[in-house]
PDB file of C-alpha atoms in Angstrom:
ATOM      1  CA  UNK I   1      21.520  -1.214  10.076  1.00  0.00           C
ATOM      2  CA  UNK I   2      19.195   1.361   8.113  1.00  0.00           C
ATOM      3  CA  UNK I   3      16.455   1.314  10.493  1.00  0.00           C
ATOM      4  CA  UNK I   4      14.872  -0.480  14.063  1.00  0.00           C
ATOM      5  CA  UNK I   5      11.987  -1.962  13.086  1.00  0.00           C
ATOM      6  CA  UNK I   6      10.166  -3.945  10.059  1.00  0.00           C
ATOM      7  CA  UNK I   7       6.737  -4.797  11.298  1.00  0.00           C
ATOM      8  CA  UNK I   8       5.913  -7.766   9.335  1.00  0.00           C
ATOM      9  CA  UNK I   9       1.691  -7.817   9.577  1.00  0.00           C
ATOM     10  CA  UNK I  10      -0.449 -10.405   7.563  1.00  0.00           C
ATOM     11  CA  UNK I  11      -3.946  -9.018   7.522  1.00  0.00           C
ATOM     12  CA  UNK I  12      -7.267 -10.384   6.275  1.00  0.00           C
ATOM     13  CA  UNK I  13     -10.287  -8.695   7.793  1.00  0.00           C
ATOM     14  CA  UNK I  14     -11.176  -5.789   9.793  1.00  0.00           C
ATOM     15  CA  UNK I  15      -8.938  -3.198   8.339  1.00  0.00           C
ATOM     16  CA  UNK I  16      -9.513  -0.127  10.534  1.00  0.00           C
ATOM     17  CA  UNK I  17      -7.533  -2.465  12.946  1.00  0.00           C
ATOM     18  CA  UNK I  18      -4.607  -2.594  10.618  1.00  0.00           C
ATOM     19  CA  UNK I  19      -4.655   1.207   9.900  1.00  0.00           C
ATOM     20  CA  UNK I  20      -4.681   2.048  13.585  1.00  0.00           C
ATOM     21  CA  UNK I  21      -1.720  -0.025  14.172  1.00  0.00           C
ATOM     22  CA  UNK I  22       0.013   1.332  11.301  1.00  0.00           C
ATOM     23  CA  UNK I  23      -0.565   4.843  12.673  1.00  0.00           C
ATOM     24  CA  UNK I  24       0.117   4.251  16.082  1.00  0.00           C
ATOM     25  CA  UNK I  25       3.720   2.701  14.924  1.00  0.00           C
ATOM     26  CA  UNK I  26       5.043   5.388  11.953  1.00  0.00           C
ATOM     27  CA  UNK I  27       8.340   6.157  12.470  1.00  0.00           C
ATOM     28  CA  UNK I  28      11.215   7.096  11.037  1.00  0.00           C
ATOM     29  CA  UNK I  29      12.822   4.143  11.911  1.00  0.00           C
ATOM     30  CA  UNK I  30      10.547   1.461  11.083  1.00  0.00           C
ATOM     31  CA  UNK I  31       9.163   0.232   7.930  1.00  0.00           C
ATOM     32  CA  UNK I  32       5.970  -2.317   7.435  1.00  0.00           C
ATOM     33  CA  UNK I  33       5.614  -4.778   5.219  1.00  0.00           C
ATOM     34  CA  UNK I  34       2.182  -5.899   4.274  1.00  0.00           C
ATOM     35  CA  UNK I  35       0.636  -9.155   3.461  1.00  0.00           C
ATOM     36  CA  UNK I  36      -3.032  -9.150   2.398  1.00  0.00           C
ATOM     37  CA  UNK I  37      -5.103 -12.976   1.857  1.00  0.00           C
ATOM     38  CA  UNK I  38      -5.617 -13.246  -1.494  1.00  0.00           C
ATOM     39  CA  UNK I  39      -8.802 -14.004  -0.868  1.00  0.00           C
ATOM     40  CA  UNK I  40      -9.666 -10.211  -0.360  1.00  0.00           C
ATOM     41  CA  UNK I  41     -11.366  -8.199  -3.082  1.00  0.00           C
ATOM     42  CA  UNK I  42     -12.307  -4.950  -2.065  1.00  0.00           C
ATOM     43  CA  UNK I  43      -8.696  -3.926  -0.007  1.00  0.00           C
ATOM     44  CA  UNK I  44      -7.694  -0.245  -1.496  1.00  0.00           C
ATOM     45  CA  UNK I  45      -3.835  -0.042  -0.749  1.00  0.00           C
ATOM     46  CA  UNK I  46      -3.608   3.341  -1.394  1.00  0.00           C
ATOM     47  CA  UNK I  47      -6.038   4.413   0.881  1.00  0.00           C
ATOM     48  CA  UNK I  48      -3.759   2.262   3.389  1.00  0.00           C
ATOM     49  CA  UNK I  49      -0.658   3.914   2.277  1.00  0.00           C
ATOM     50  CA  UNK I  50      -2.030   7.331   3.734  1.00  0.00           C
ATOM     51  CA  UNK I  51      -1.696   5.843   7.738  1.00  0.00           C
ATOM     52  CA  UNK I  52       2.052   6.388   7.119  1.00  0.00           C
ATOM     53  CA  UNK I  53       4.196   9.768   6.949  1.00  0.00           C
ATOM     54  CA  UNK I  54       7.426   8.661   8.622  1.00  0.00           C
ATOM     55  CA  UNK I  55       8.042   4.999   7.316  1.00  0.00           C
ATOM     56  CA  UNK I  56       8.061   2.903   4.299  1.00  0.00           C
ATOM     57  CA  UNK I  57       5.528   0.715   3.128  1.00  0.00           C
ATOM     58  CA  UNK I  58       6.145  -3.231   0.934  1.00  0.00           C
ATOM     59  CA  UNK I  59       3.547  -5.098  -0.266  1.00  0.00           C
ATOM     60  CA  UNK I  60       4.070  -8.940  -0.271  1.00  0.00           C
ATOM     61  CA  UNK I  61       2.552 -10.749  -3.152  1.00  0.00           C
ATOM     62  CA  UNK I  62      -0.675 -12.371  -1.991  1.00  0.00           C
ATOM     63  CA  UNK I  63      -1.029 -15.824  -1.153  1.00  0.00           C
ATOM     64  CA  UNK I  64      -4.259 -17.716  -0.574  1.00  0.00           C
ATOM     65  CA  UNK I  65      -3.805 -18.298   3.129  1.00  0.00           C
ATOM     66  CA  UNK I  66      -5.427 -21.351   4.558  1.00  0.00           C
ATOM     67  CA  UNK I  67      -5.672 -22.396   8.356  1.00  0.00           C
ATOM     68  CA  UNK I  68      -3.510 -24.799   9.360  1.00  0.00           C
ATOM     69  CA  UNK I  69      -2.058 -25.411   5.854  1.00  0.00           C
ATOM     70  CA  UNK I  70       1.881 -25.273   5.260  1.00  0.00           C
ATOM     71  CA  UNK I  71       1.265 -21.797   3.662  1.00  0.00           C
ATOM     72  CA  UNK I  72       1.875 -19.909   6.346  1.00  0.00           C
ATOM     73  CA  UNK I  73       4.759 -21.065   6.909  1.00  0.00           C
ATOM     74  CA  UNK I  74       6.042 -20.186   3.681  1.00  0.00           C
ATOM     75  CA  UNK I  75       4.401 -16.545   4.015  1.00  0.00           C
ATOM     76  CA  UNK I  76       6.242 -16.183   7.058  1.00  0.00           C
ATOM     77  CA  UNK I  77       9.616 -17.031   5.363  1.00  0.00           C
ATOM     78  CA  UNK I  78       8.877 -14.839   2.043  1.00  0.00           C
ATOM     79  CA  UNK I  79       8.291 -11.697   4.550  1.00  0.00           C
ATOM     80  CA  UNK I  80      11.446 -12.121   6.571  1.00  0.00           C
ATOM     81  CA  UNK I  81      13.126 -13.126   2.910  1.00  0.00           C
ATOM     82  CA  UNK I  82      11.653  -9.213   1.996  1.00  0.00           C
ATOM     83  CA  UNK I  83      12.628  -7.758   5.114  1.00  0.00           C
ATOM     84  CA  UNK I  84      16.120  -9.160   5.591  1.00  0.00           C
ATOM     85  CA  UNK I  85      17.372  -7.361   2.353  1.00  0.00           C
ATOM     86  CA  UNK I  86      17.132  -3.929   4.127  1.00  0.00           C
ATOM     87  CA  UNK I  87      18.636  -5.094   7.347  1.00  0.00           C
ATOM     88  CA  UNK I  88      16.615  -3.964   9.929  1.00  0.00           C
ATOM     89  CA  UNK I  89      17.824  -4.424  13.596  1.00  0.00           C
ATOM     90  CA  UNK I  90      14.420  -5.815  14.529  1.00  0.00           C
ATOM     91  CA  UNK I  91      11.628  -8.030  13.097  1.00  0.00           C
ATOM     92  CA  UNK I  92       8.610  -8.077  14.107  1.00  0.00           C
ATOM     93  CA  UNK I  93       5.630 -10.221  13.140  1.00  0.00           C
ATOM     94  CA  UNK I  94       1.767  -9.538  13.708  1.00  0.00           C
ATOM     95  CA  UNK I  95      -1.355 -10.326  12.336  1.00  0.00           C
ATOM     96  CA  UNK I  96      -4.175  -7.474  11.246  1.00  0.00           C
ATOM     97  CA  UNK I  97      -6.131  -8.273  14.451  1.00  0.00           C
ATOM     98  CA  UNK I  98      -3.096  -7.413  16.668  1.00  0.00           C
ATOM     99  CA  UNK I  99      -2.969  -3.750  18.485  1.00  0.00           C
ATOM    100  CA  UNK I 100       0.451  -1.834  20.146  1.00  0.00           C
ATOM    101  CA  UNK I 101       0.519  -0.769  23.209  1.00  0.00           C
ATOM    102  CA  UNK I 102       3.247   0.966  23.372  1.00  0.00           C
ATOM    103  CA  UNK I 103       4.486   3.656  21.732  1.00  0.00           C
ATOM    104  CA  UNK I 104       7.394   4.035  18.890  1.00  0.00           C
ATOM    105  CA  UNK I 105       9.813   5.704  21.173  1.00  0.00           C
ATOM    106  CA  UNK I 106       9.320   2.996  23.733  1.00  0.00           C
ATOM    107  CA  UNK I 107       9.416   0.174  21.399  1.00  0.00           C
ATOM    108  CA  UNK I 108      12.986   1.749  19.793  1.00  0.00           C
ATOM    109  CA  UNK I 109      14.141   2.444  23.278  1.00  0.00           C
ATOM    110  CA  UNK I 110      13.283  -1.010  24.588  1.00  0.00           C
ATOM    111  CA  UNK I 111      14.970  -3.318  21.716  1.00  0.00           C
ATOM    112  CA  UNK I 112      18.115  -0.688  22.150  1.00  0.00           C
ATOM    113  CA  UNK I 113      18.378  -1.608  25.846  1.00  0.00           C
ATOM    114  CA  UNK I 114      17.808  -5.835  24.463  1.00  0.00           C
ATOM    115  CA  UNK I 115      20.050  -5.857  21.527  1.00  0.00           C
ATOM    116  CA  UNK I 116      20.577  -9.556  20.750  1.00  0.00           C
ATOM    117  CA  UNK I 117      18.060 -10.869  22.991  1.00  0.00           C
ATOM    118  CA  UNK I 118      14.981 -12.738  20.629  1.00  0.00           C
ATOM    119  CA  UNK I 119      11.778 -12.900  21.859  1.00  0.00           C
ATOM    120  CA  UNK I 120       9.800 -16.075  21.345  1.00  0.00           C
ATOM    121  CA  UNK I 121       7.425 -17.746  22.719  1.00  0.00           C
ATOM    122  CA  UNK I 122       7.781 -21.223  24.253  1.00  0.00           C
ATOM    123  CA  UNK I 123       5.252 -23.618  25.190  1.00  0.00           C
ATOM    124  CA  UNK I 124       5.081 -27.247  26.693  1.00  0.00           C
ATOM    125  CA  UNK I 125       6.761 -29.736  24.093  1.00  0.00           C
ATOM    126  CA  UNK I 126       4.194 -31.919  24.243  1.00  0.00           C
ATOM    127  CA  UNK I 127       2.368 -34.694  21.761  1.00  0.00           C
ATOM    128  CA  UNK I 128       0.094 -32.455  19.898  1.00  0.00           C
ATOM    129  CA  UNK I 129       3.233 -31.086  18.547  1.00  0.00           C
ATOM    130  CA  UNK I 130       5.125 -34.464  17.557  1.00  0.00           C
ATOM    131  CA  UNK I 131       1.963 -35.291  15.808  1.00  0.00           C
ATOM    132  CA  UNK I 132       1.514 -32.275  14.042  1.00  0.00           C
ATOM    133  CA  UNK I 133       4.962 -33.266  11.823  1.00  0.00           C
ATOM    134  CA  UNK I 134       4.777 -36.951  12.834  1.00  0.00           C
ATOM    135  CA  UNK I 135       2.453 -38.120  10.158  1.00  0.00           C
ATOM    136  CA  UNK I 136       0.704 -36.637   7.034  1.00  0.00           C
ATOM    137  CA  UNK I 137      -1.657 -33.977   6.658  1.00  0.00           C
ATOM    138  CA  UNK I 138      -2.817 -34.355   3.097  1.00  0.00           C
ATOM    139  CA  UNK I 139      -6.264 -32.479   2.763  1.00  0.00           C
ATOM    140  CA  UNK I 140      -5.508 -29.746   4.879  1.00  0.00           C
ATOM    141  CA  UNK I 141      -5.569 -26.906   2.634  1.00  0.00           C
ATOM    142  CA  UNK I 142      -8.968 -27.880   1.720  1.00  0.00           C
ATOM    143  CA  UNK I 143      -9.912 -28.451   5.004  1.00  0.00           C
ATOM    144  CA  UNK I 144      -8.729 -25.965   7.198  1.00  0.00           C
ATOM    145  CA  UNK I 145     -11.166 -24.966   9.943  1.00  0.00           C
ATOM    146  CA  UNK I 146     -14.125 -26.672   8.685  1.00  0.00           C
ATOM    147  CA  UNK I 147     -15.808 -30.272   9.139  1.00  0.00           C
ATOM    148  CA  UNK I 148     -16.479 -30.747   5.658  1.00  0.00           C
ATOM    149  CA  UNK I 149     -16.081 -34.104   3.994  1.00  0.00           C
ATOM    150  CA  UNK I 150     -12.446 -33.562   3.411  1.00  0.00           C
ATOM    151  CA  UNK I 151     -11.915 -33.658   7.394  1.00  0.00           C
ATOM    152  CA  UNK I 152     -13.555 -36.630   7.965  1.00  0.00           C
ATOM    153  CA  UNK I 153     -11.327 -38.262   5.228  1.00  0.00           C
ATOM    154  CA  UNK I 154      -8.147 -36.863   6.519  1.00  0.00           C
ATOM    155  CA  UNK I 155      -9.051 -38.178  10.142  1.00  0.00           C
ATOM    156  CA  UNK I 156      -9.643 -41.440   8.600  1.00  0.00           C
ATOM    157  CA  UNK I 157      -6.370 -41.340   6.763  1.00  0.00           C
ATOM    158  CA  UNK I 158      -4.853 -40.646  10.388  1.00  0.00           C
ATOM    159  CA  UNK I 159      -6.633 -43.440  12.204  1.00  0.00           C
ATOM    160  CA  UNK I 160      -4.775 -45.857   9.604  1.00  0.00           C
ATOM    161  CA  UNK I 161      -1.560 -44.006   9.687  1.00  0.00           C
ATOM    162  CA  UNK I 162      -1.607 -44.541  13.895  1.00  0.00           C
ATOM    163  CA  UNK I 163      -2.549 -48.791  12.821  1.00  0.00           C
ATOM    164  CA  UNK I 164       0.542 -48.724  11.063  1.00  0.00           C
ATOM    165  CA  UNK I 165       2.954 -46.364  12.737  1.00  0.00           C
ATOM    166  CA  UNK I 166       3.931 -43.890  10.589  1.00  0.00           C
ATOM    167  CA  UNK I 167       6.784 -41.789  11.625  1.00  0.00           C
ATOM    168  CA  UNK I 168       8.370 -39.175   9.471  1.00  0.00           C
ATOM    169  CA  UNK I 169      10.315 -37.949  12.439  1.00  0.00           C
ATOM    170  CA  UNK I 170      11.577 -40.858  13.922  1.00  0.00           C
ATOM    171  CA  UNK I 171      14.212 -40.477  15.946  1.00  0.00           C
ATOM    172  CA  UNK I 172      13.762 -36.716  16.078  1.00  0.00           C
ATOM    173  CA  UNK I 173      11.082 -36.244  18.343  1.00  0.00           C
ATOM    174  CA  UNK I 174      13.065 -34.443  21.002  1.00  0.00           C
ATOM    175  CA  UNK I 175      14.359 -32.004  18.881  1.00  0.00           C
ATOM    176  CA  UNK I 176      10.684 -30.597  17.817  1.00  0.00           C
ATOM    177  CA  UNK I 177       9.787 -27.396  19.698  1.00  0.00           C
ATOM    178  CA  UNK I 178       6.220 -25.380  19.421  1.00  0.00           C
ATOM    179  CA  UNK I 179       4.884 -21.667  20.973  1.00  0.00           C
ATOM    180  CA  UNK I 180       3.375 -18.882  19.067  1.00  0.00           C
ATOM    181  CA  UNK I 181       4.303 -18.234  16.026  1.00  0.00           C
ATOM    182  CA  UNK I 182       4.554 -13.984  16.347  1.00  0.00           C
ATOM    183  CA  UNK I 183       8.066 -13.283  17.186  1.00  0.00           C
ATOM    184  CA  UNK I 184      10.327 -10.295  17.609  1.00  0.00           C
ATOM    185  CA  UNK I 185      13.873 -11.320  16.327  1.00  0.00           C
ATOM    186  CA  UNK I 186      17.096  -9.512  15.731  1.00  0.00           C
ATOM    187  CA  UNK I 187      18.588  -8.903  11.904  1.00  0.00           C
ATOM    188  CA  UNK I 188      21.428 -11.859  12.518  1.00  0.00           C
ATOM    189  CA  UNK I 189      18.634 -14.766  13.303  1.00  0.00           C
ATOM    190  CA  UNK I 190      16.123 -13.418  10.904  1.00  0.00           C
ATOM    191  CA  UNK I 191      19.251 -13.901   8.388  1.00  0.00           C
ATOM    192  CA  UNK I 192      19.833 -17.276  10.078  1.00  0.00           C
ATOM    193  CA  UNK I 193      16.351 -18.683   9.773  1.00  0.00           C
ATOM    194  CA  UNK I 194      15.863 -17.294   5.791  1.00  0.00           C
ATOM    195  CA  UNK I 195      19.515 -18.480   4.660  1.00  0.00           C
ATOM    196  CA  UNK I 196      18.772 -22.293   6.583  1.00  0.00           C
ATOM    197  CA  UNK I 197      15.084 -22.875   6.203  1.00  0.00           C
ATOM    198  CA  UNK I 198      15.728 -25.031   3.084  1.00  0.00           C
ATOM    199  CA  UNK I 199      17.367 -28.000   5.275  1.00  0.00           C
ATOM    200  CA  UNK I 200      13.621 -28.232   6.963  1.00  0.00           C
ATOM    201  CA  UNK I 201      11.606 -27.335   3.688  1.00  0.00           C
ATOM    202  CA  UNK I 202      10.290 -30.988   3.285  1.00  0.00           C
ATOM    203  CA  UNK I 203       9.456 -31.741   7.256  1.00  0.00           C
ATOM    204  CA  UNK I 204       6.747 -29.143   7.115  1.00  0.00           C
ATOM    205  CA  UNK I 205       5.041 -30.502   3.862  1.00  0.00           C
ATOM    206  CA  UNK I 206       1.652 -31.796   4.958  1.00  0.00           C
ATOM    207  CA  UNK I 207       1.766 -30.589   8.080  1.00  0.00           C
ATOM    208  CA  UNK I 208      -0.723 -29.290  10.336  1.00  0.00           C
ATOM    209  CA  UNK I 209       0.064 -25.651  12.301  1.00  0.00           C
ATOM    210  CA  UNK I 210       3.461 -25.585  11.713  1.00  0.00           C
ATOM    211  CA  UNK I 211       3.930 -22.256  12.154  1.00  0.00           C
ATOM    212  CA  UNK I 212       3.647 -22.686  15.764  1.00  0.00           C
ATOM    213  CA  UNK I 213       6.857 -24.896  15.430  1.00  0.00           C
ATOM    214  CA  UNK I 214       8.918 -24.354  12.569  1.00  0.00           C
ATOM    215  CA  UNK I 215      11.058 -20.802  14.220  1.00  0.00           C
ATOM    216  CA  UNK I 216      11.290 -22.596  17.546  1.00  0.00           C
ATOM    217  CA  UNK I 217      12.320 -25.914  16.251  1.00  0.00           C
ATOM    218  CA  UNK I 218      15.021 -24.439  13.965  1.00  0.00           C
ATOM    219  CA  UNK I 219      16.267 -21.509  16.743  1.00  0.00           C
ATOM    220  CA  UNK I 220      16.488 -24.406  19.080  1.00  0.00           C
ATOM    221  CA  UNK I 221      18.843 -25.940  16.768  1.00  0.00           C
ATOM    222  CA  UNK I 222      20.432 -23.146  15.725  1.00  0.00           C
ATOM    223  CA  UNK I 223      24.256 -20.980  17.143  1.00  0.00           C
ATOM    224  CA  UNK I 224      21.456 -18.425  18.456  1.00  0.00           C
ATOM    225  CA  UNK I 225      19.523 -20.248  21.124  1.00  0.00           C
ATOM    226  CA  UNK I 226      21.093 -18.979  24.486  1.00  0.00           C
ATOM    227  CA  UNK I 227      19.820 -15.243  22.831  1.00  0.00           C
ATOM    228  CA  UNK I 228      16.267 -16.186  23.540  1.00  0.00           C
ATOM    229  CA  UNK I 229      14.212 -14.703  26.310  1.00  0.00           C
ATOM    230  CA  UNK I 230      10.679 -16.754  26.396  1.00  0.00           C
ATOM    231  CA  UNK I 231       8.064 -14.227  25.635  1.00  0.00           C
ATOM    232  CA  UNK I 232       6.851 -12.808  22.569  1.00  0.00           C
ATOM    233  CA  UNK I 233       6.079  -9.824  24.035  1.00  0.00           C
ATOM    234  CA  UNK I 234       1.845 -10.331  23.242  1.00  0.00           C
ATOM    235  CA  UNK I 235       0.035  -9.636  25.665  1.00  0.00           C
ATOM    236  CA  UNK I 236      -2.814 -13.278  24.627  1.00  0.00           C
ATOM    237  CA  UNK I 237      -5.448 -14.104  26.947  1.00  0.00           C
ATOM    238  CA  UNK I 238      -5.731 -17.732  26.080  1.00  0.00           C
ATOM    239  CA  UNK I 239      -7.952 -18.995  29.282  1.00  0.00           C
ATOM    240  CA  UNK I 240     -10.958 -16.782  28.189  1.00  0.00           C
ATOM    241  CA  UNK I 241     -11.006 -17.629  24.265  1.00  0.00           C
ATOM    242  CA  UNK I 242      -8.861 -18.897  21.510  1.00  0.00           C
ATOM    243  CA  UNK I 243      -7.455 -16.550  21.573  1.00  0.00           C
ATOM    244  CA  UNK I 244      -9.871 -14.425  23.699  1.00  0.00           C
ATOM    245  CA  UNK I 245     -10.675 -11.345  22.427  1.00  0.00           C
ATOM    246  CA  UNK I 246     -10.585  -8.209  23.858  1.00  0.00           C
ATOM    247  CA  UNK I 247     -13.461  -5.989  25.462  1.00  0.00           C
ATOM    248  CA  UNK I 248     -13.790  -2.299  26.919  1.00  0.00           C
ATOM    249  CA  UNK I 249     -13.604  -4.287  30.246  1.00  0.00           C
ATOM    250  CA  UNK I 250      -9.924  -4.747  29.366  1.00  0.00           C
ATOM    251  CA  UNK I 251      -8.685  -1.374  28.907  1.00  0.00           C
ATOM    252  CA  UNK I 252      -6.879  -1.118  32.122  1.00  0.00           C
ATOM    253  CA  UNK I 253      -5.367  -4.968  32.254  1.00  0.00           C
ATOM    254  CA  UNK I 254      -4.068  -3.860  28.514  1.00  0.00           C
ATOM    255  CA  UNK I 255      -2.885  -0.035  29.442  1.00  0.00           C
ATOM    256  CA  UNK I 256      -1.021  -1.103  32.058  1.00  0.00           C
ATOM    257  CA  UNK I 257       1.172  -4.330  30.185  1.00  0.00           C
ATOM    258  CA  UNK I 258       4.002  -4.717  30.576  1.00  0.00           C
ATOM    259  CA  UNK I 259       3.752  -6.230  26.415  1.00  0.00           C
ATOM    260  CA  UNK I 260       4.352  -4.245  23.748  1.00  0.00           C
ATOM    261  CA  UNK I 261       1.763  -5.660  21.424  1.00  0.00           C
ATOM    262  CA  UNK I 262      -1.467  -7.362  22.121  1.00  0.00           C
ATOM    263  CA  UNK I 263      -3.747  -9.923  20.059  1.00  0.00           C
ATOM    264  CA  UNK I 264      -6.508 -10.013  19.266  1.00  0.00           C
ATOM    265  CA  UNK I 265      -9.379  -7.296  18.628  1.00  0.00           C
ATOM    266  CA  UNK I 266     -12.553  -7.180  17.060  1.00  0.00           C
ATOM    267  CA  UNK I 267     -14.528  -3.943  15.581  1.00  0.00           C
ATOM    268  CA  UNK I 268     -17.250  -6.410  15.759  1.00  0.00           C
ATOM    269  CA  UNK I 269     -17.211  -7.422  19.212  1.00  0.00           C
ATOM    270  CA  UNK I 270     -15.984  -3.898  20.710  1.00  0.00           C
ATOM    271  CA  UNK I 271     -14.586  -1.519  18.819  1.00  0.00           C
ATOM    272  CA  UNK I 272     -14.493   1.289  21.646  1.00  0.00           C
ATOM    273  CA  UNK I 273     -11.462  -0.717  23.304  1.00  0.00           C
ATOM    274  CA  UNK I 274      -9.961  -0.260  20.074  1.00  0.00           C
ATOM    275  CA  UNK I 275     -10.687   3.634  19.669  1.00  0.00           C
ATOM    276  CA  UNK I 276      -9.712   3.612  23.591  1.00  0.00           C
ATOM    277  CA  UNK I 277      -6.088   2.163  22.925  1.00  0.00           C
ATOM    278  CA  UNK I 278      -5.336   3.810  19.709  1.00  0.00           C
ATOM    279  CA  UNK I 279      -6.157   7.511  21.049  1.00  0.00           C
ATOM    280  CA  UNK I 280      -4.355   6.745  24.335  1.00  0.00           C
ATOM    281  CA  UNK I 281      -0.905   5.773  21.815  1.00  0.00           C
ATOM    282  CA  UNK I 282      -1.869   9.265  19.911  1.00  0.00           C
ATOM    283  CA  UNK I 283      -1.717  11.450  22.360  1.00  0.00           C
TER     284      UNK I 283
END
């Protein structure tokens, strides 16, 4: 392996979050690469390039990220596709609104001590996620988060598919798994889930979220699922928002984790917890 870590981050807002992280987590051995929504116009990657001094830096071609739409999926794939060709011992994927909390030399020290354990998450397997490949999605890249006139056709186009019980994974049903999709994986199932993804290309075409089920549906199926330890290592706060975000309030529930990242943050809501965390990691 050349190095620990590739931090795998897909940003899209709020970039003095992504530099702090970035920061916090240059090191010789780790390396980030860097997706950035299309959809962003005014993003200067050179000025972003300065947070490192220690590690590499990859920019992934842009892609015009849409919530809930297949998309990310496929983003999620083309970074670990990037990643995997350096060999990397872990992989680790985040999102621009994520923070560490720990530092470099505990992060290399703690995946030493876990080689071959993976760490994702696992939630209930429960209808939402049978439905979410059980029938067809067609609008939702031009839905996505919004009750436009596109939703109200798509829910329509649902109601009809329930009348006449579609089921494009009949039969299947007990094999579909679902938990968050940020991960920390080891270089031999990030090789795993990039060489076999094409055998479950088409079951995630008009989907809804199924990047909340694609890595634990094809782990679970996979020679690598007695590695997994149930925990993404994020420290989430989902009973206070979705997710909740964090506050200055926070700073000793979040100091004191025993997670090595944490999601999400806001410079809009409270950026001191922010300037708290990252000049506690500095130090």
């Amino acid at each position: 392996m050349c190095k620990r870590n590739a931090y795998l981050i897909m940003a899209h807002t709020d970039f003095e979050i992504l530099k702090k992280t970035i920061s916090v987590l240059d090191d010789k051995n780790a390396d980030f690469y860097i997706h950035i929504d299309y959809k962003v116009k005014d993003f200067d990657l050179n000025e972003l390039k300065t947070c490192i001094d220690k590690s590499n830096m990859y920019f992934i071609t842009s892609s015009d990220i849409r919530w809930g739409d297949r998309i990310q999926v496929d983003l999620e794939i083309n970074m670990l596709k990037e990643a995997v060709k350096r060999k990397y011992e872990y992989y680790h994927l985040l999102s621009g609104a994520d923070l560490p909390l720990k530092k470099p030399e505990y992060i290399n020290k703690f995946f030493e001590d876990n080689s071959g354990k993976n760490f994702i998450d696992f939630g209930e397997r429960d209808q939402n996620a049978i439905d979410r490949l059980k029938y067809y999605y067609f609008f939702q890249r031009n839905v996505g988060r919004n009750r436009s006139f596109m939703f109200y056709i798509q829910k329509t186009l649902l109601v009809l598919q329930k009348i006449i019980r579609v089921n494009r994974i009949r039969g299947k049903e007990d094999k579909i798994f679902k938990g968050a999709n940020w991960f920390s994986i080891n270089h031999n199932l990030a090789s795993y889930i990039v060489s076999n993804f094409y055998k479950y290309n088409k079951m995630f075409d008009h989907t809804i979220c199924a990047d909340e089920i694609f890595l634990q549906t094809m782990v679970m199926a996979s020679p690598y699922k007695d590695t997994i330890v149930n925990n993404c290592l994020r420290e989430i706060d989902w009973k206070r928002g979705n997710p909740y975000v964090y506050r200055n309030c926070d700073y000793e529930l979040l100091a004191n984790s025993d997670n090595i990242f944490a999601r999400k943050f806001s410079t809009k809501t409270d950026n001191e917890i922010i300037e708290r965390l990252y000049q506690r990691l500095s130090e």
